Amino acid sequence: EASNLCSEHHGLCVRGAISVLNKYTLLLVALQLGFDVMWFDFDIFVVQHPTNAIQKASEGYDLLMGYDLDSDCLCNGFFFIRANEKTHRWLFEMVRWLYNHPYEHDQRAMGAFLNYTERISLDAQDLPPIPRWHVFNEENAFINFGPWLGNFDELVLVHFV
């Protein structure tokens, strides 16, 4: 029903099935069309308009990840990907790997495909070229809910994990 309503009112809609791959498939389409993408899970509270903070944070990087300060873990509840051939190829290879390994968790796969702490059933030498990446400012501006001693005026979003 949602797809029919979307098509009736907007025209440009994508019908999907329940799968974590939907998230990444739509991002691949946007990257291929030349759009930079910012992903927000539904449990994100946006404190202030994030565009300026994202643009500033992404200077010099093609990919920014959410990060959990308490657990030293990348968090794919929010992330930014700049549209270019390297990021598109990287994400495409991760999606292909996830499709062939449906038992793996997508967040673990993202960390592994960035060669950061997580390990999956793929050798590091088989990874696609890794984009220039970093984490969002997890101490103040882009936080996962939990202990926080930052400045409220600089807070951009809170991810309620």
Coordinates of C-alpha atoms in Angstrom, one line a residue, residues 19-21 92-110 113 119-123 126:
S19 CA 15.9 -6.5 4.0
V20 CA 18.9 -4.5 5.4
L21 CA 20.2 -4.4 1.8
F92 CA 28.9 -1.9 -4.1
E93 CA 31.5 -4.6 -3.0
M94 CA 30.2 -4.5 0.6
V95 CA 26.6 -4.9 -0.6
R96 CA 27.6 -7.8 -2.8
W97 CA 29.4 -9.4 0.1
L98 CA 26.4 -8.9 2.4
Y99 CA 24.1 -10.4 -0.2
N100 CA 26.3 -13.5 -0.4
H101 CA 26.7 -13.6 3.4
P102 CA 23.2 -12.9 4.8
Y103 CA 24.1 -14.2 8.2
E104 CA 26.5 -11.4 8.8
H105 CA 25.5 -8.1 10.5
D106 CA 25.8 -5.1 8.2
Q107 CA 27.4 -2.9 10.9
R108 CA 30.2 -5.4 11.4
A109 CA 30.6 -5.6 7.6
M110 CA 31.0 -1.9 7.3
F113 CA 35.3 -3.2 4.9
R119 CA 36.5 -9.1 11.4
I120 CA 34.4 -11.1 9.0
S121 CA 34.9 -14.0 6.7
L122 CA 36.9 -12.0 4.2
D123 CA 40.7 -11.5 4.2
D126 CA 40.5 -9.0 -0.6

